[in-house]
């Protein structure tokens, strides 16, 4: 299992890679100033997808 610090660093790296540095910073500032409950946000997000569909989406993101 990786540490919390490693998770944060990987997350910031991915945000910067896909959004660019400026938009990654904007994203971080947006979620820090608003109350955000990740668990509630995720509930129902993939509700209509099968396990196979979710797995397929994950595999595509890894490429």
mmCIF file of C-alpha atoms in Angstrom:
data_model
loop_
_atom_site.group_PDB
_atom_site.id
_atom_site.type_symbol
_atom_site.label_atom_id
_atom_site.label_comp_id
_atom_site.label_asym_id
_atom_site.label_seq_id
_atom_site.Cartn_x
_atom_site.Cartn_y
_atom_site.Cartn_z
ATOM 1 C CA UNK A 1 0.000 0.000 0.000
ATOM 2 C CA UNK A 2 1.315 3.459 -0.834
ATOM 3 C CA UNK A 3 1.357 6.351 1.618
ATOM 4 C CA UNK A 4 -1.052 9.298 1.653
ATOM 5 C CA UNK A 5 1.774 11.554 0.474
ATOM 6 C CA UNK A 6 2.451 9.294 -2.508
ATOM 7 C CA UNK A 7 -1.257 9.309 -3.412
ATOM 8 C CA UNK A 8 -1.304 13.119 -3.285
ATOM 9 C CA UNK A 9 1.810 13.389 -5.434
ATOM 10 C CA UNK A 10 0.477 10.947 -8.024
ATOM 11 C CA UNK A 11 -2.865 12.767 -8.080
ATOM 12 C CA UNK A 12 -1.234 16.144 -8.638
ATOM 13 C CA UNK A 13 0.985 14.660 -11.341
ATOM 14 C CA UNK A 14 -2.034 13.186 -13.158
ATOM 15 C CA UNK A 15 -4.016 16.396 -12.870
ATOM 16 C CA UNK A 16 -1.108 18.377 -14.305
ATOM 17 C CA UNK A 17 -0.566 15.848 -17.066
ATOM 18 C CA UNK A 18 -4.194 15.843 -18.227
ATOM 19 C CA UNK A 19 -5.306 19.383 -17.358
ATOM 20 C CA UNK A 20 -2.061 21.316 -17.515
ATOM 21 C CA UNK A 21 -0.493 23.119 -14.579
ATOM 22 C CA UNK A 22 -2.824 26.123 -14.530
ATOM 23 C CA UNK A 23 -6.067 24.151 -14.756
ATOM 24 C CA UNK A 24 -4.789 21.606 -12.215
ATOM 25 C CA UNK A 25 -4.188 24.444 -9.750
ATOM 26 C CA UNK A 26 -7.647 25.830 -10.487
ATOM 27 C CA UNK A 27 -9.202 22.409 -9.870
ATOM 28 C CA UNK A 28 -7.400 22.020 -6.546
ATOM 29 C CA UNK A 29 -8.444 25.490 -5.400
ATOM 30 C CA UNK A 30 -12.060 24.802 -6.413
ATOM 31 C CA UNK A 31 -12.350 21.621 -4.371
ATOM 32 C CA UNK A 32 -10.557 23.162 -1.393
ATOM 33 C CA UNK A 33 -12.917 26.116 -1.104
ATOM 34 C CA UNK A 34 -16.133 24.132 -1.511
ATOM 35 C CA UNK A 35 -17.384 21.464 0.857
ATOM 36 C CA UNK A 36 -16.907 18.294 -1.154
ATOM 37 C CA UNK A 37 -17.940 14.779 -0.207
ATOM 38 C CA UNK A 38 -16.282 12.392 -2.663
ATOM 39 C CA UNK A 39 -18.384 9.449 -1.494
ATOM 40 C CA UNK A 40 -21.675 11.252 -2.160
ATOM 41 C CA UNK A 41 -20.349 12.506 -5.503
ATOM 42 C CA UNK A 42 -19.447 8.954 -6.589
ATOM 43 C CA UNK A 43 -22.762 7.416 -5.510
ATOM 44 C CA UNK A 44 -24.860 6.765 -8.553
ATOM 45 C CA UNK A 45 -22.219 7.996 -10.990
ATOM 46 C CA UNK A 46 -21.818 4.581 -12.597
ATOM 47 C CA UNK A 47 -25.108 3.203 -11.356
ATOM 48 C CA UNK A 48 -26.348 2.078 -14.765
ATOM 49 C CA UNK A 49 -23.105 0.402 -15.793
ATOM 50 C CA UNK A 50 -22.269 -3.266 -15.394
ATOM 51 C CA UNK A 51 -19.031 -4.388 -13.779
ATOM 52 C CA UNK A 52 -17.755 -5.237 -17.254
ATOM 53 C CA UNK A 53 -18.558 -1.717 -18.511
ATOM 54 C CA UNK A 54 -16.780 -0.125 -15.552
ATOM 55 C CA UNK A 55 -13.788 -2.413 -16.068
ATOM 56 C CA UNK A 56 -13.695 -1.537 -19.783
ATOM 57 C CA UNK A 57 -13.758 2.190 -18.983
ATOM 58 C CA UNK A 58 -10.910 1.718 -16.492
ATOM 59 C CA UNK A 59 -8.843 -0.213 -19.041
ATOM 60 C CA UNK A 60 -9.310 2.568 -21.607
ATOM 61 C CA UNK A 61 -8.152 5.170 -19.107
ATOM 62 C CA UNK A 62 -5.001 3.175 -18.391
ATOM 63 C CA UNK A 63 -3.965 3.298 -22.072
#
